[in-house]
Coordinates of C-alpha atoms and ligand atoms in Angstrom, one line a residue:
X239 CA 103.6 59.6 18.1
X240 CA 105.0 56.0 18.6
X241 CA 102.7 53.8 16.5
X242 CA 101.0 51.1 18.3
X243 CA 100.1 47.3 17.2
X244 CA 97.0 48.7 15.1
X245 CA 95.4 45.2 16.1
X246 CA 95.5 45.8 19.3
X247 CA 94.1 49.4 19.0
X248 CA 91.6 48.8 16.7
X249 CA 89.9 46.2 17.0
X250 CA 86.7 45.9 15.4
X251 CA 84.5 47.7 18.2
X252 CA 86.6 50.6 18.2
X253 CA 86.9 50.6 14.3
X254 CA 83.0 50.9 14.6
X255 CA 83.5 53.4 17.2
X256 CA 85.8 55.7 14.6
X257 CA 82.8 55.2 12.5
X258 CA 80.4 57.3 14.8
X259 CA 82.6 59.6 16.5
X260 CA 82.9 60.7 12.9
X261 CA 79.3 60.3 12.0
X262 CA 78.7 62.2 15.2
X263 CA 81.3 65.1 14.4
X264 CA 80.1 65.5 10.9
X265 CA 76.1 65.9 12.0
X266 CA 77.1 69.0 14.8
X267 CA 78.8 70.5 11.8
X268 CA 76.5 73.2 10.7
X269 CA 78.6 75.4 8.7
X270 CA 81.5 74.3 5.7
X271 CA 84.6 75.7 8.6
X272 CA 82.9 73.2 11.2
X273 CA 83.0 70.3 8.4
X274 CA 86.1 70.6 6.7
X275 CA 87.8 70.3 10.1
X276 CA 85.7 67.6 11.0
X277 CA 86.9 65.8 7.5
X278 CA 90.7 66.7 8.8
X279 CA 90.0 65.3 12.2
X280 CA 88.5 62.0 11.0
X281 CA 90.1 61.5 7.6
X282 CA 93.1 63.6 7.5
X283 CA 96.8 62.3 7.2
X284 CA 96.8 62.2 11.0
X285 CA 93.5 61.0 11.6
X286 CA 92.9 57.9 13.7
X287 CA 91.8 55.7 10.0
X288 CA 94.8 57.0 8.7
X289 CA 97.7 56.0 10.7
X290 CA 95.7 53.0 11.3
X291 CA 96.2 52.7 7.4
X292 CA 99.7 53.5 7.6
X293 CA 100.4 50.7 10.5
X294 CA 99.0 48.3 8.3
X295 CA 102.8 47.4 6.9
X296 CA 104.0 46.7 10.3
X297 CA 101.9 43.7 10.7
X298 CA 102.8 40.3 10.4
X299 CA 101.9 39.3 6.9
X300 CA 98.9 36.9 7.7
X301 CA 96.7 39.3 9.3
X302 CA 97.4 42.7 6.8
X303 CA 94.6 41.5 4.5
X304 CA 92.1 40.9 6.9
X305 CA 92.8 44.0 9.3
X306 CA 93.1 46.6 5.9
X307 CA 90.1 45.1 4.7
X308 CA 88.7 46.3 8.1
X309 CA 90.3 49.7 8.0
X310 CA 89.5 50.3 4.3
X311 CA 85.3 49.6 5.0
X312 CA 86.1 51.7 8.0
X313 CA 87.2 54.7 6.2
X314 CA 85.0 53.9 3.6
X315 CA 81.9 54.2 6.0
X316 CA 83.3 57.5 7.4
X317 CA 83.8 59.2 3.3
X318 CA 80.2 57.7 2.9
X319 CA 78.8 59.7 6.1
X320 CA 81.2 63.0 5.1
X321 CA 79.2 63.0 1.0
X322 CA 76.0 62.5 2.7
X323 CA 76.7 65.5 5.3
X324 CA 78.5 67.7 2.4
X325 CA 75.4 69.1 0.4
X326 CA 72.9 69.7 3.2
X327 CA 75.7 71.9 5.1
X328 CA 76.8 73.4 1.0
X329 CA 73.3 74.5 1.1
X330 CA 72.7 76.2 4.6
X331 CA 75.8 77.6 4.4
X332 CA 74.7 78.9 0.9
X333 CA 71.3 80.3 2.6
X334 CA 73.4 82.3 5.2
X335 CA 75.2 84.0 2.4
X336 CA 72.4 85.0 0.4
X337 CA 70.8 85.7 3.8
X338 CA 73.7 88.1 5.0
X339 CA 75.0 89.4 1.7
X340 CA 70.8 90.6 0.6
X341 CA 70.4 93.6 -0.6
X342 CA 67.1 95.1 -0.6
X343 CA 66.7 97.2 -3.3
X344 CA 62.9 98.6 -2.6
X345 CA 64.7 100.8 0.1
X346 CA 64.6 104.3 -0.1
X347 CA 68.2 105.1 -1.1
X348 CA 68.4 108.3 2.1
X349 CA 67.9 106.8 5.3
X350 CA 69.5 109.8 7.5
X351 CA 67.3 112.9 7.3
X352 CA 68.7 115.1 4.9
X353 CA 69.5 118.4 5.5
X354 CA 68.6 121.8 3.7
X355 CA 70.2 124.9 3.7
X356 CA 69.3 128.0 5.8
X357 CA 67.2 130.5 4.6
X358 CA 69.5 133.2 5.2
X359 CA 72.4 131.4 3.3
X360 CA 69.9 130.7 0.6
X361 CA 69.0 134.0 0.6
X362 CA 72.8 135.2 0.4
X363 CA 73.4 133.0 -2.4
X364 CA 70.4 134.1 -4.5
X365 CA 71.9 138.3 -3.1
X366 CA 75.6 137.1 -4.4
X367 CA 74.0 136.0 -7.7
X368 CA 71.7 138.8 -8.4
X369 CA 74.8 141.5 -7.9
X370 CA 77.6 139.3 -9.8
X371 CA 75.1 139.5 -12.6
X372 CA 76.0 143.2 -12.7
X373 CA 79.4 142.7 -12.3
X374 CA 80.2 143.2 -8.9
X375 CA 82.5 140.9 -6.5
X376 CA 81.6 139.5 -3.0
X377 CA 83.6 140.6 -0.5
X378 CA 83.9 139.4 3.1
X379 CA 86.3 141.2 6.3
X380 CA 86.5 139.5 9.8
X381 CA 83.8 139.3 12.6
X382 CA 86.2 140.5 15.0
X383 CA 87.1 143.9 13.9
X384 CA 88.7 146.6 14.7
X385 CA 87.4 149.5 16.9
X386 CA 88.3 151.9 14.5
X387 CA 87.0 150.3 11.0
X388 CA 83.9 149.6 12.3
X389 CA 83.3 153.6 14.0
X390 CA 86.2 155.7 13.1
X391 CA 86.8 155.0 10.1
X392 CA 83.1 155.6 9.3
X393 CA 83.2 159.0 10.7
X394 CA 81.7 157.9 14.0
X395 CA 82.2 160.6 16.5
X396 CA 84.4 159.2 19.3
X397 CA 80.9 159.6 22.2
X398 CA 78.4 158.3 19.3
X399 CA 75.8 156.8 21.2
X400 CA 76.1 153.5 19.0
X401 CA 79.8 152.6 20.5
X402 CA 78.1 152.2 24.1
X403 CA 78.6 149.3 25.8
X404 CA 75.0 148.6 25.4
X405 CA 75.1 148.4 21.8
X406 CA 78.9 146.7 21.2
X407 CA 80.3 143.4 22.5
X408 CA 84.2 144.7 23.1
X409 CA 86.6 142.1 23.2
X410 CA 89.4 141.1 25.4
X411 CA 92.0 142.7 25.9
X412 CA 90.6 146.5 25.9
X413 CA 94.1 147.6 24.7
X414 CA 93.5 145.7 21.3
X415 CA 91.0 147.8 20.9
X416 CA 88.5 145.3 18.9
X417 CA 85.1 144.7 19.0
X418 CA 82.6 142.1 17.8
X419 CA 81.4 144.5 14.1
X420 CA 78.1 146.0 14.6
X421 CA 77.2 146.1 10.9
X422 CA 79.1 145.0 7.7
X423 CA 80.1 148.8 7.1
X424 CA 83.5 148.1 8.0
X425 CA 84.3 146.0 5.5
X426 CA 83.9 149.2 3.5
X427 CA 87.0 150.5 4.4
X428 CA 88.9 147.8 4.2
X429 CA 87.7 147.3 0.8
X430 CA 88.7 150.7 -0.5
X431 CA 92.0 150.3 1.1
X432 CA 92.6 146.9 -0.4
X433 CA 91.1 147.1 -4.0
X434 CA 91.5 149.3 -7.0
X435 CA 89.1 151.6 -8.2
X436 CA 86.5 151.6 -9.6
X437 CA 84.6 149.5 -6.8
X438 CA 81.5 147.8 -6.9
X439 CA 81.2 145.2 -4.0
X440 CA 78.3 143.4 -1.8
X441 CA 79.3 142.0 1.7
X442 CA 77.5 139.5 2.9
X443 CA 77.9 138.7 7.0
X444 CA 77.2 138.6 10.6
X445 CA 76.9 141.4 12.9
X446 CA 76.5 141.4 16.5
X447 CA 74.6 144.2 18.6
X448 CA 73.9 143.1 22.8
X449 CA 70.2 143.1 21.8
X450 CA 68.2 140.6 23.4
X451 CA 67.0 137.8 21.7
X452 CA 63.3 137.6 21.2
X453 CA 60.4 137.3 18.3
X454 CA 61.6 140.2 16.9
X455 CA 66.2 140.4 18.1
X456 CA 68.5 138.3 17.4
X457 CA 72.4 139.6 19.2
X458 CA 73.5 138.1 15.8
X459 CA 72.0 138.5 12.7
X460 CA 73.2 139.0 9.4
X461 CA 73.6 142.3 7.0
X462 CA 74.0 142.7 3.1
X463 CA 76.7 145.8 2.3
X464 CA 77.0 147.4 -0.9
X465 CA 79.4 149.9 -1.9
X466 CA 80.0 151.3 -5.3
X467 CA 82.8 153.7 -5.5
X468 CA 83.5 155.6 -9.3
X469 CA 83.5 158.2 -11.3
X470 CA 80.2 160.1 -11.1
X471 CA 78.4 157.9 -9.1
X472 CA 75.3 159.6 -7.2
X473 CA 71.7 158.9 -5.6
X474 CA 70.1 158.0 -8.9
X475 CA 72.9 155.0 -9.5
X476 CA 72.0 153.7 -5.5
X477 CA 68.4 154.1 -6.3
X478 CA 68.4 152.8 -9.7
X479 CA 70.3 149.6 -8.1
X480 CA 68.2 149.1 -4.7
X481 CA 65.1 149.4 -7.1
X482 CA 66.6 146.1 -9.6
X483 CA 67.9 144.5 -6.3
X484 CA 64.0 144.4 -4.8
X485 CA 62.5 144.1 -8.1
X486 CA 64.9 140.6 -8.9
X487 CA 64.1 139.6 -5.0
X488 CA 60.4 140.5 -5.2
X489 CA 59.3 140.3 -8.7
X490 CA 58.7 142.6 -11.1
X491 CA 55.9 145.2 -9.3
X492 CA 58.7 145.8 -6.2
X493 CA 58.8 149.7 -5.2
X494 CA 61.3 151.4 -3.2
X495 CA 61.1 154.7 -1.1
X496 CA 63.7 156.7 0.3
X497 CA 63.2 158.9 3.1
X498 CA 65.8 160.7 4.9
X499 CA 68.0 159.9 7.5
X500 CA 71.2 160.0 9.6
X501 CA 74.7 158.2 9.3
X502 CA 77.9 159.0 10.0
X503 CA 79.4 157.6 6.8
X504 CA 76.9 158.7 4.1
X505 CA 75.6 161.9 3.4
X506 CA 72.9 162.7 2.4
X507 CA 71.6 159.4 4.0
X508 CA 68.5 157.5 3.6
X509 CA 65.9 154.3 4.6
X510 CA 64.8 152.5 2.1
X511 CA 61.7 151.3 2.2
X512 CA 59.8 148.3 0.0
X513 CA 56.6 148.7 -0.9
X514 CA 54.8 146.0 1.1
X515 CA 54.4 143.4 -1.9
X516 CA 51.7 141.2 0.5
X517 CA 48.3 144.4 0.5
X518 CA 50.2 146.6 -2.1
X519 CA 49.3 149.6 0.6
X520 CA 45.5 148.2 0.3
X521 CA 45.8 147.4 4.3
X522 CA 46.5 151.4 5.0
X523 CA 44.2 153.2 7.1
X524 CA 41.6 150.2 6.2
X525 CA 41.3 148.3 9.9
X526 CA 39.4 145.6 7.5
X527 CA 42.1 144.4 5.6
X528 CA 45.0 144.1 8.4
X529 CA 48.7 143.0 6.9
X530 CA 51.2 141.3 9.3
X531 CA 53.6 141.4 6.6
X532 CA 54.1 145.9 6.8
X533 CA 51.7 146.1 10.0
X534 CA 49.5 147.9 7.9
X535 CA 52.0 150.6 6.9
X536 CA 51.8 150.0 3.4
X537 CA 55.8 150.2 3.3
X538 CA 58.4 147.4 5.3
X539 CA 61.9 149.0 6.8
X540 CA 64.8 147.8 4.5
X541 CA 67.9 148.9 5.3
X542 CA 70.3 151.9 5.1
X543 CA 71.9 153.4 2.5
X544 CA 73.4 156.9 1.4
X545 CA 76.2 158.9 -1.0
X546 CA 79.1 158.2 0.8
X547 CA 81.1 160.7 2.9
X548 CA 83.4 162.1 1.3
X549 CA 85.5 162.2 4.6
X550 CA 85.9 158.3 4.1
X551 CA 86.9 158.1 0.8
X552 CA 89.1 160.9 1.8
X553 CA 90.3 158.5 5.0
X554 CA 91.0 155.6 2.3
X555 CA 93.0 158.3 0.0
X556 CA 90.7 158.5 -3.0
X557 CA 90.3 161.8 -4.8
X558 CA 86.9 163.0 -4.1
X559 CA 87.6 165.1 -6.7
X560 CA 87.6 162.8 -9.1
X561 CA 85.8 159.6 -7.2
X562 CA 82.1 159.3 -5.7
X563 CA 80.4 156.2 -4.0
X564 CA 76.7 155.2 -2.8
X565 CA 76.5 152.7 0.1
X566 CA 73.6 150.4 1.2
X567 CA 73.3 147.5 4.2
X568 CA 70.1 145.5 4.7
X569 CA 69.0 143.1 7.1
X570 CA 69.0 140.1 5.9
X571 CA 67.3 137.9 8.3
X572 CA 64.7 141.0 8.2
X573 CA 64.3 140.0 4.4
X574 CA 64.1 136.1 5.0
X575 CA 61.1 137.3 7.3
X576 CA 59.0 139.4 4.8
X577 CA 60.0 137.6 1.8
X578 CA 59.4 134.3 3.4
X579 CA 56.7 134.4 6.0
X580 CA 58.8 134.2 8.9
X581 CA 57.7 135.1 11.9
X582 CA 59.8 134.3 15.0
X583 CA 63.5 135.3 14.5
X584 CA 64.3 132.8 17.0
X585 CA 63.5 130.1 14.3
X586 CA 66.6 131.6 12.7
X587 CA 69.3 130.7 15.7
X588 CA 67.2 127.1 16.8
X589 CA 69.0 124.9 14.4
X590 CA 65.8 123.3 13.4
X591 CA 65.8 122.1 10.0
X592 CA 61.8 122.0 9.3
X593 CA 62.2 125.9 9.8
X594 CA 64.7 125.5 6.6
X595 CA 63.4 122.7 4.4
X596 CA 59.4 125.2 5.2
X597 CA 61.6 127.9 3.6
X598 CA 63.9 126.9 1.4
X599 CA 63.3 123.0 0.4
X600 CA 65.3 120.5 0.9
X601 CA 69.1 120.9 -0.3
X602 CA 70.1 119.1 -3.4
Ligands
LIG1441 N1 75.6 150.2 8.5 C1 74.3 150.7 8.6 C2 73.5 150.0 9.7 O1 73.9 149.0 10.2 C3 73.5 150.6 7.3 C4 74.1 151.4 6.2 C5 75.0 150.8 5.4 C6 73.8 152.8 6.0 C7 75.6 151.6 4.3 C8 74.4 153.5 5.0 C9 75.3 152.9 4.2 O2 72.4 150.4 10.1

């Protein structure tokens, strides 16, 4: 920028003028950005005062000392109006900080609602801990399984009512021949073709039957297996083990009963039944004293259980000379219902997590 003759730029009314433009510019200030550039703009090194300053030596000698006298009280009333503006914006800007960086520590530390963990998961855990404590492993197989694990394996006769397609979801393509598993009982097989003996597992999982879904069906729900497989294992072991597996679910005064029954896999074959732990029988045959939690039966459906078949260990090559097994597979949504109070099996597909924190509690 060519310097003009600073005399005939500034003369004293536009000196005065600097004056306020910069009084002006440092009142809108409101924050320290705004006001430092307002300093560079009015008393920066190329601020009007300053080359004004700087033109100072082109004047003829006579007039310097007047003219930077005029220029010095001019720069000196715009530094005065700058330290006057400085603290007042020092402290708002000050306020915004301790306005925007505030932590309130009086807040709960949660703010999301917390999850918890569903009761049938809770209730595998607590199944998985109550059998490792005996020594025996959790095992798992896949959902989608293989036609002949789940029936044929098993000892399923190929037109047994149960491989209908009103019972079993088949998948696509037919040729692969797989279904969706109707109970965790495949996962026997695989287990005695995959581990060495002696066995003693527990299979947690999902099973799918084309049931319809209502208070009492879910066409998912979830099954505990067991299968022990050694030497000289026989109906006392599975009922000596079913009895400490409802006694640590359901406290000490938990009974079993076994009464006879049919599958394909296991002979001889049973139901277990518990001992309804809610009238302890008291509601039996005494319309006074009605119990939802057996329907007055004095004994709640468990599961199904049996020796098993010597035609699958045979199937899995084991010696049944040598080797014997007992088997077991329980509902376990069934259990979250009596040993919790559910009532509506829906509550178990809904997602809603005041149906789990009511069970279970919240999740840590
Ligand atoms: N798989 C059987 C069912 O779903 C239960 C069962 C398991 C029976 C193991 C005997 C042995 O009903």
């Amino acid at each position: 920028m060519k310097r003009k003759e600073v005399t005939e730029v500034f003369n004293e009314a536009e000196l005065a003028q600097l004056v306020s433009q910069a009084e002006q510019a440092f009142a809108s200030a409101v924050t320290g950005d705004q006001l430092r550039a307002a300093r560079i703009a009015h008393l920066g090194e190329s601020s009007p005062v300053s080359l004004a300053n700087r033109a100072i030596a082109t004047l003829p000698k006579a007039s310097r000392k007047e003219v930077g006298q005029a220029i010095g009280a001019t720069r000196f009333a715009i530094t005065t109006a700058l330290s006057a503006r400085e603290p007042i914006v020092a402290e708002w800007d000050l306020q915004a900080r301790i306005r925007d960086e505030r932590v309130d520590m009086t807040l709960p530390v949660t703010l999301h609602p917390q999850g918890a963990l569903h009761p049938v998961t809770a209730l595998i855990h607590e199944l998985g801990d109550i059998f490792t404590a005996m020594g025996w492993e959790v095992a798992d197989g896949p959902e989608a399984e293989a036609d002949w694990l789940n029936f044929d394996a098993l000892n399923f006769t190929p037109d047994h009512p149960a491989r209908f397609l009103s019972d079993t979801f088949f998948l696509d393509p037919p040729e692969d021949k797989r279904i969706l598993r109707t109970h965790t009982s495949p996962v026997q097989m695989r287990t005695l073709l995959t581990r060495d003996l002696p066995v003693y597992v527990v299979v947690p999982g999902k099973v799918y039957r084309s049931d319809e879904y209502d208070a009492t069906h879910l066409p998912v729900f979830h099954q505990l297996e067991g299968l022990a497989v050694d030497k000289g294992l026989g109906m006392a072991d599975l009922k000596g083990t079913l009895d400490h597996m409802a006694r640590a679910l359901f406290g000490a005064n938990a009974r079993t009963r076994l009464r006879p029954h049919f599958f394909p896999f296991t002979e001889p074959s049973g139901e277990i039944d518990l001992a309804c732990f809610v009238c302890e029988g008291q509601s039996v045959g005494n319309p006074a004293r009605p119990c939802r939690t057996c329907r007055s039966e004095g004994w709640i459906e468990w599961g199904g259980c049996g020796v098993v078949n010597p035609r699958v260990l045979a199937a899995a090559g084991i010696d049944t000379e040598v080797y014997s097994g007992f088997a077991f597979g329980m509902g376990i949504d069934r259990t979250v219902m009596f040993k919790n109070g559910a009532q509506d099996m829906r509550d178990f597909a809904e997602g809603d997590t005041r149906f789990s924190r009511l069970l279970v509690g919240v999740a840590r």
